[in-house]
Coordinates of C-alpha atoms and ligand atoms in Angstrom, one line a residue:
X58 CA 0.0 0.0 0.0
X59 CA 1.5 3.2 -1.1
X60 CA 1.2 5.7 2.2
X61 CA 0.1 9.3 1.5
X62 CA 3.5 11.6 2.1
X63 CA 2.7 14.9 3.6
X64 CA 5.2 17.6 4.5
X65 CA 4.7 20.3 7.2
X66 CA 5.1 24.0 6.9
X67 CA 5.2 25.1 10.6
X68 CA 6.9 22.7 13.3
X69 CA 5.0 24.5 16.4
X70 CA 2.9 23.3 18.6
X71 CA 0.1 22.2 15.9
X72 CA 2.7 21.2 13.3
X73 CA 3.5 18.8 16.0
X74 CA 0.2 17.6 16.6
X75 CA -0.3 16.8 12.9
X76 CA 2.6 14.8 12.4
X77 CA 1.8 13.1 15.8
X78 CA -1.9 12.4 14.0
X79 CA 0.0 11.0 11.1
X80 CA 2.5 8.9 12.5
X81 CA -0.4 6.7 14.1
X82 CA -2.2 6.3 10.7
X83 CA -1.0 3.0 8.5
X84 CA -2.2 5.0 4.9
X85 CA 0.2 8.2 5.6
X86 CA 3.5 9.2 6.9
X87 CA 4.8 12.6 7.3
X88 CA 7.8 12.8 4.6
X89 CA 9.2 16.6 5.1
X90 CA 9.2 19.8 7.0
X91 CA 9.7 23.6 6.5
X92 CA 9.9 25.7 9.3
X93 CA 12.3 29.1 9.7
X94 CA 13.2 28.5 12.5
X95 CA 15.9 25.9 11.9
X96 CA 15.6 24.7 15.1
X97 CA 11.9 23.7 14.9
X98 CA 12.5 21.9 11.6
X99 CA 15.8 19.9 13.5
X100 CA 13.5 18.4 16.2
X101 CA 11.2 17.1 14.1
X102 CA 13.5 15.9 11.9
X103 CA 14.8 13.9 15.0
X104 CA 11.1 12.9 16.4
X105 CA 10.2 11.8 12.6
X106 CA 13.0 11.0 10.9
X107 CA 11.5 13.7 8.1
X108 CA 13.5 15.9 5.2
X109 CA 14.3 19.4 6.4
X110 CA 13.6 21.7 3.6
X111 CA 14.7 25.3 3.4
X112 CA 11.4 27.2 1.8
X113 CA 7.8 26.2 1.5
X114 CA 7.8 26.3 -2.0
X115 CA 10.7 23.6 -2.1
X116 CA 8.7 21.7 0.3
X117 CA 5.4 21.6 -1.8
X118 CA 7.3 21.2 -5.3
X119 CA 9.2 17.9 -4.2
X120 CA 8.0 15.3 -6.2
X121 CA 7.6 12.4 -3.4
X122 CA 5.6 15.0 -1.1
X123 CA 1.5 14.2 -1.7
X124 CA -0.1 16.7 0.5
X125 CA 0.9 19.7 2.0
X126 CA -0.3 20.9 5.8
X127 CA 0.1 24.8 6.6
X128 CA 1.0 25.0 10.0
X129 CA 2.8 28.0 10.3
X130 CA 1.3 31.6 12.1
X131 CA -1.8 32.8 10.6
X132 CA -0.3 35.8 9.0
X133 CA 1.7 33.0 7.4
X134 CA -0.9 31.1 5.9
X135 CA -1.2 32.5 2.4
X136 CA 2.5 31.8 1.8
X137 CA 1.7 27.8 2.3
X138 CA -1.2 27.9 0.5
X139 CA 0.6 29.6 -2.4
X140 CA 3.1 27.4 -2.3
X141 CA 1.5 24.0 -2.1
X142 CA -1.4 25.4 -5.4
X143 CA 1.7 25.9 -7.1
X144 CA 2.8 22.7 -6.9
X145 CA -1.1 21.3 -7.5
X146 CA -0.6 19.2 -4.1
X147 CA -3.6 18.3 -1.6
X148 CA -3.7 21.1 0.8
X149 CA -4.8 21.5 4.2
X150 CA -4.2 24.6 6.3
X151 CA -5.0 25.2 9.6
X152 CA -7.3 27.7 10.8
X153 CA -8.2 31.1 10.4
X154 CA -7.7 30.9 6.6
X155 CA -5.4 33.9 7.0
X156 CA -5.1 37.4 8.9
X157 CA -6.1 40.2 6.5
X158 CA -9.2 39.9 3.8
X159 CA -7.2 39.9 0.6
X160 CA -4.9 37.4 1.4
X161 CA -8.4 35.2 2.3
X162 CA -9.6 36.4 -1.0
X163 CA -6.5 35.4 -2.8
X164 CA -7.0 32.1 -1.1
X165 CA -10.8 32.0 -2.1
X166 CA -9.6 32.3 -5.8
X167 CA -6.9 30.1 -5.9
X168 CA -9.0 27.2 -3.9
X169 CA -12.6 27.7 -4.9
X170 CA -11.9 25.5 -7.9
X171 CA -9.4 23.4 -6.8
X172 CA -8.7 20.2 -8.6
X173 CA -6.8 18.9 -5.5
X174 CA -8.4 18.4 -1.9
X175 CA -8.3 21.4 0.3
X176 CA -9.6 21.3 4.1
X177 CA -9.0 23.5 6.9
X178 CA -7.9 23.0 10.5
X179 CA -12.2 23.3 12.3
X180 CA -11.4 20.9 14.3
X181 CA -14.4 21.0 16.3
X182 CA -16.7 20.1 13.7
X183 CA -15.1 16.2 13.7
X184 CA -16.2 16.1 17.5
X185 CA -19.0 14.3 18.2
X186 CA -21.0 16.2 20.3
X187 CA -20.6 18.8 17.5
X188 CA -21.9 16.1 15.1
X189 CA -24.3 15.2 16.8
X190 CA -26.3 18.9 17.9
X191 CA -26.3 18.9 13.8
X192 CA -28.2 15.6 13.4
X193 CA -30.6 17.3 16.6
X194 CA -31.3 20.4 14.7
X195 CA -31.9 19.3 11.4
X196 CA -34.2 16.5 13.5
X197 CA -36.2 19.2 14.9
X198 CA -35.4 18.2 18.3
X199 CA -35.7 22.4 19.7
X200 CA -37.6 23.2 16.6
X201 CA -36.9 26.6 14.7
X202 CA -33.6 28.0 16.3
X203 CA -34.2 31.3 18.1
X204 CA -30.8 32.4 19.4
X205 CA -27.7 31.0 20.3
X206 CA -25.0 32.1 23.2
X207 CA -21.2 31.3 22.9
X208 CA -19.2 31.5 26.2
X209 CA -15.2 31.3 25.6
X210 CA -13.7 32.6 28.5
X211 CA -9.7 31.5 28.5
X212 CA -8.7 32.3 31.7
X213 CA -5.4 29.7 30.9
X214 CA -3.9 32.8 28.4
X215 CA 0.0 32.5 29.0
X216 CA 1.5 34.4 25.9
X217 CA 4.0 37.1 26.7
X218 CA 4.7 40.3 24.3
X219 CA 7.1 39.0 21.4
X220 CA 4.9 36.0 20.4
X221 CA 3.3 36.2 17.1
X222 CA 0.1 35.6 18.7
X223 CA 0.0 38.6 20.8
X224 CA 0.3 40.8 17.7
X225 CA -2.9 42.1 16.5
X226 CA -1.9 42.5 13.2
X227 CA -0.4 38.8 12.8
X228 CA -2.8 37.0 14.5
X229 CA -6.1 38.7 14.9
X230 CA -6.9 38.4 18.6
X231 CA -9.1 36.5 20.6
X232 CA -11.5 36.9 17.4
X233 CA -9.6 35.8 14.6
X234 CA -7.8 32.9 16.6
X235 CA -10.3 31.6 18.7
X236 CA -13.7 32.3 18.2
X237 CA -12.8 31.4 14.9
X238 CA -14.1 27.8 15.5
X239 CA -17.6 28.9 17.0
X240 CA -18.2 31.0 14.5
X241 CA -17.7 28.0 12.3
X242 CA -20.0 25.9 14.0
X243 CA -22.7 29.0 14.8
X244 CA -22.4 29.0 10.3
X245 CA -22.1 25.1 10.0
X246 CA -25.7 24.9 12.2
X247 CA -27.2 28.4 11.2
X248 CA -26.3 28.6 7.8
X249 CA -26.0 32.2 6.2
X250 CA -25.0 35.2 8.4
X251 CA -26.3 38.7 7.4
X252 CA -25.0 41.0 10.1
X253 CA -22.2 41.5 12.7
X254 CA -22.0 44.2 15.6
X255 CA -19.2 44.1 17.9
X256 CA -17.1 45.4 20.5
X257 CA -13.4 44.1 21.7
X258 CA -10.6 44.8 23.4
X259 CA -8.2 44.1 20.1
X260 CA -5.2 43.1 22.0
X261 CA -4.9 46.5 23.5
X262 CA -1.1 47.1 23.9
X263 CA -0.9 49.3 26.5
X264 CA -2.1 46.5 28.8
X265 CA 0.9 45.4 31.5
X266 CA 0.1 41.7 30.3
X267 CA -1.5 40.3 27.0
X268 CA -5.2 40.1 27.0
X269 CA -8.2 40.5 25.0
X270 CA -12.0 40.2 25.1
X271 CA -14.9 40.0 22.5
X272 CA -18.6 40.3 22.5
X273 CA -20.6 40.2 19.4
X274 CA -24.0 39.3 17.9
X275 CA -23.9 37.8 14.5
X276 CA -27.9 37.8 12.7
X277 CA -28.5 34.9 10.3
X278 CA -30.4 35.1 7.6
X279 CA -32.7 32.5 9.0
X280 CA -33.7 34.9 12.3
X281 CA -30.7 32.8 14.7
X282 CA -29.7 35.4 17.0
X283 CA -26.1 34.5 17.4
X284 CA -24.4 36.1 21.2
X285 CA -20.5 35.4 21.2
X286 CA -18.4 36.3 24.2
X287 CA -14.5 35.1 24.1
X288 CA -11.6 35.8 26.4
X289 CA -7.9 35.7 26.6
X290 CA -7.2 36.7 30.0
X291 CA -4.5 35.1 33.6
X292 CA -7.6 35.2 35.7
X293 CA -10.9 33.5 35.8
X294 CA -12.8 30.7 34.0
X295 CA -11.3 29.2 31.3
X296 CA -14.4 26.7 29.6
X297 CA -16.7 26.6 26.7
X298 CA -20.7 26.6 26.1
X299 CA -22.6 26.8 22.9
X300 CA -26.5 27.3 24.1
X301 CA -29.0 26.8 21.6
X302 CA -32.1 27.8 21.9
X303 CA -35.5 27.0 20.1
X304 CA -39.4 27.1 20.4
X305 CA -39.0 23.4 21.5
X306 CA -36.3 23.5 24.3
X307 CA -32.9 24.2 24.3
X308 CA -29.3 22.4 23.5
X309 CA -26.2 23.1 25.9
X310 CA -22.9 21.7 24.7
X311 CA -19.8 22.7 26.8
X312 CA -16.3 20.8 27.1
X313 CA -17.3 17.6 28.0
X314 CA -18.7 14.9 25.9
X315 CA -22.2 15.4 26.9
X316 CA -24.8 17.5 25.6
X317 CA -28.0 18.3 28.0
X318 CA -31.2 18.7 26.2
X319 CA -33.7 20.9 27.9
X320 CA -37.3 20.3 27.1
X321 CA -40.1 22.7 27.3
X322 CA -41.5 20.8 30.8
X323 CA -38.4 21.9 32.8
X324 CA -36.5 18.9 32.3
X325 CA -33.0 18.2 31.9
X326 CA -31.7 15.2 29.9
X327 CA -28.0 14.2 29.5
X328 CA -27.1 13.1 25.9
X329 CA -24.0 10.8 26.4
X330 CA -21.9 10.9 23.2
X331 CA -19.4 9.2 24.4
X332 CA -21.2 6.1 25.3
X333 CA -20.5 2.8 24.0
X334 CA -24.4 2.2 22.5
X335 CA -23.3 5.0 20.6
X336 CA -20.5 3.6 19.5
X337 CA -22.3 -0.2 18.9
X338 CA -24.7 2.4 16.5
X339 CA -21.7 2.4 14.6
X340 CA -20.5 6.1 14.9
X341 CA -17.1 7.1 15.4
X342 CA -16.6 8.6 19.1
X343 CA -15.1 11.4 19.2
X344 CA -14.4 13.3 22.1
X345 CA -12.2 16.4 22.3
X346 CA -8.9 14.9 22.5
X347 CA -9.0 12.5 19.5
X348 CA -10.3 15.0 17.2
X349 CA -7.3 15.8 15.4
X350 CA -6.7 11.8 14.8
X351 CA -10.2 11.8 13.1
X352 CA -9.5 15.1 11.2
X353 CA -5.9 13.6 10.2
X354 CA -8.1 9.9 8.8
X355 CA -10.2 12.0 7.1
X356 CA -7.6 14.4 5.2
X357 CA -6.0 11.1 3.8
X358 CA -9.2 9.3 2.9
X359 CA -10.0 12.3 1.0
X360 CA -6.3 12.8 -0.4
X361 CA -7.0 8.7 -1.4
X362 CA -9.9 9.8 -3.4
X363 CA -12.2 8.7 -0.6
X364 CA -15.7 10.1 0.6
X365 CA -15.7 11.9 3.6
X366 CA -18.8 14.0 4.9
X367 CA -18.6 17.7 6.6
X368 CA -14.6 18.2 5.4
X369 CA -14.6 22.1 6.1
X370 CA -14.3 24.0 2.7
X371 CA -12.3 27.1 1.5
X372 CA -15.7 28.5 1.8
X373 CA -16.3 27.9 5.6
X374 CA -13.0 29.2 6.2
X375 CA -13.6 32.3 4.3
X376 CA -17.5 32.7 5.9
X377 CA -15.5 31.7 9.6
X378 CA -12.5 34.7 9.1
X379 CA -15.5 37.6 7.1
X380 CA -17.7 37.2 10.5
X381 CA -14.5 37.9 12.3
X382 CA -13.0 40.7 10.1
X383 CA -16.2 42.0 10.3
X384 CA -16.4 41.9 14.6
X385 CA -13.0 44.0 14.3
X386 CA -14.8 46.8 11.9
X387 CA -17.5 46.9 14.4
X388 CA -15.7 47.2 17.2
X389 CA -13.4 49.7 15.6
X390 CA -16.0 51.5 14.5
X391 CA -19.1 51.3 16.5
X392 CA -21.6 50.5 13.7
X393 CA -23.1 47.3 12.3
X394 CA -21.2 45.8 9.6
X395 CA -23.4 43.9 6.7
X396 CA -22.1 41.1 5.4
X397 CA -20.7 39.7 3.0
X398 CA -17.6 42.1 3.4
X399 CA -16.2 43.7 0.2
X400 CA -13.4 42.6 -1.3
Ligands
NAD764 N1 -7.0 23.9 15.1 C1 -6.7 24.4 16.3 O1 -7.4 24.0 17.3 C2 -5.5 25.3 16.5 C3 -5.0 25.4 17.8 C4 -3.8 26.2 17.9 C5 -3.3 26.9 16.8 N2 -3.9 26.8 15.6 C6 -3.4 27.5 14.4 O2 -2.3 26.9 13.9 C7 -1.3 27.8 13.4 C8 0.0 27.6 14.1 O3 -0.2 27.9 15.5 P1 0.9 27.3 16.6 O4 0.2 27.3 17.9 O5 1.4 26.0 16.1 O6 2.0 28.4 16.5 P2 3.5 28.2 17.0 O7 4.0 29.6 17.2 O8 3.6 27.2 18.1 O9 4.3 27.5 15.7 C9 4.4 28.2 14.5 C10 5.7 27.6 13.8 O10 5.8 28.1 12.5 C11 7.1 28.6 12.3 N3 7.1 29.7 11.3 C12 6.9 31.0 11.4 N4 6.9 31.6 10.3 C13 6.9 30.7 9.3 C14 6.9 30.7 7.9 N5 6.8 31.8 7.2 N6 7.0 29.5 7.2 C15 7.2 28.3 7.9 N7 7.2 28.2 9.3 C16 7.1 29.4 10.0 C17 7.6 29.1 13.6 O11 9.0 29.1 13.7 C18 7.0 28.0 14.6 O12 7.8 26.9 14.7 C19 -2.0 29.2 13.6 O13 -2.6 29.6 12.5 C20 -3.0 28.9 14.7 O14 -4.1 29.8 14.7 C21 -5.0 26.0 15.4

């Protein structure tokens, strides 16, 4: 069996978890790296026995290299993605798409029609409870959605000044970095969003230490009501809850694996995902921590020509980063910002 090469651009923290995804999957192996920071690329050379290579376009033009994952900071992203279409490899890039709107509409061009596969890092949407609250919805279990609340405090937030990821204009925030994935899932289940106000903190830098905070209300062009709150702060709770409510009762998923389903007669009713008469029904379990694995299985089944169901698109990655872009305008600007955004 001929095993699906991949090379990483980006040997951080979530160019390690990828090639830790791959290196437990039979159908791939993880054949090169690109990272510039020589260091980086040496110690996963060492942990996978992988190529170094000394650009991203080297990287993604070597003819035994199958697939290309993009790794590297967000502001980063479009240089990957570039390089890899280029080279008319399989592509996946993790998440936001990019920073800035034209380099996402650069990437909308180049991918829209893309020959090769193309997925991007939503990791969320291979969980199972997230899985399952769609199968609930489009069951009718609350009926017609009314409004949804996101809570995302990060109390946990340890990056200093000098990291990529406490630079606005690299990495977008608490918005563009982490709500990112919500705002995936709010589109995933809610469908077409028409309007965004907003207002944020946007990685003030006269603060003594980093932090950042969001509040928003996205409108859907189906009447969802979408309230997102998000936090990057040393203090406080660091969880996650996506509330959904509808005229039939209400869905509550936070960071464990079960979902509660609140009726209309006051009740509350635990729905186990991570049960094993799930997993006898045949679905994959899925909880938080295996996520990647099953994003990793279905980036090669894909790259093998297989079918695989709910792959995030270059479109949900540009609807995901618009809805954020557009959070920042808001904020910035104290107005409600229509979408879509103009290019
Ligand atoms: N899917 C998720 O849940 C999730 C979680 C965390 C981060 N991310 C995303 O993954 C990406 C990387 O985040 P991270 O936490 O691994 O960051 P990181 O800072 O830990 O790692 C980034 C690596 O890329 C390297 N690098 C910098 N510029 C580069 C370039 N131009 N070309 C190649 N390599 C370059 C750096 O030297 C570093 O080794 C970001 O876009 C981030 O938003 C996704």
């Amino acid at each position: 069996m001929k095993k699906i090469r991949f090379g990483i651009i980006g040997a951080g923290r979530l160019g390690n978890v990828h090639a830790g995804k791959l290196a437990l999957l039979d159908e791939a192996e993880l054949a090169g790296v690109y990272d510039v920071n020589p260091d980086a690329a040496q110690a996963m050379r060492e942990k996978y026995g992988v190529k170094i290579y000394h650009s991203a376009a080297e990287l993604a033009g070597a003819a035994d290299i199958d697939g290309i994952i993009v790794a590297s900071p967000t502001y980063c992203h479009l240089e990957g993605i570039r390089a890899a279409v280029g080279a008319n490899k399989a592509l996946f890039c993790e998440k936001p798409l990019t920073r800035t709107l034209e380099d996402a509409s650069e990437a909308l061009t180049l991918l829209q029609a893309y020959p090769k596969v193309f997925s991007v890092g939503f990791v969320r949407r291979y969980m199972t409870k997230s899985r399952k609250i769609k199968q609930l919805l489009a069951e009718g279990l609350i009926g017609k959605v009314r409004y949804c609340n996101v809570d995302l405090p990060f109390g946990k937030y340890a990056r200093m000044y000098g990291d990529w990821f406490t630079d606005f204009d690299k990495c977008g925030g608490v918005i563009i970095d982490m709500l990112a994935h919500h705002v995936d899932l709010a589109n995933w289940f809610f469908g077409e969003a028409l309007s965004v106000y907003a207002a944020g903190m946007l990685l003030d830098p006269v603060q003594e230490l980093p932090s950042d905070y969001a509040a928003g209300i996205v409108k859907y062009k189906n009447g969802v009501i979408c309230n997102l709150m998000c936090s990057w702060q040393r203090f406080g709770r660091s969880g996650e809850i996506m509330e959904i409510c509808g005229e039939k009762g209400a869905l509550v998923m936070d960071g464990s694996d079960i979902i509660t389903f609140y009726p209309l007669n006051g009740e509350k009713q635990p729905i186990d995902v991570s049960t094993a008469a799930e997993a006898a029904k045949g679905v994959e379990q899925v909880n938080t921590g295996n996520a990647f694995l099953i994003e990793a299985k279905h980036l090669v089944t894909a790259v093998k020509g297989g079918s695989v169901k709910d792959m995030p698109t270059v479109h949900d990655a540009f609807r995901s980063l618009e809805i954020g872009l557009a959070m920042i305008e808001s904020a910035r600007s104290n107005s409600v910002i229509l979408l879509p955004l103009k290019q």
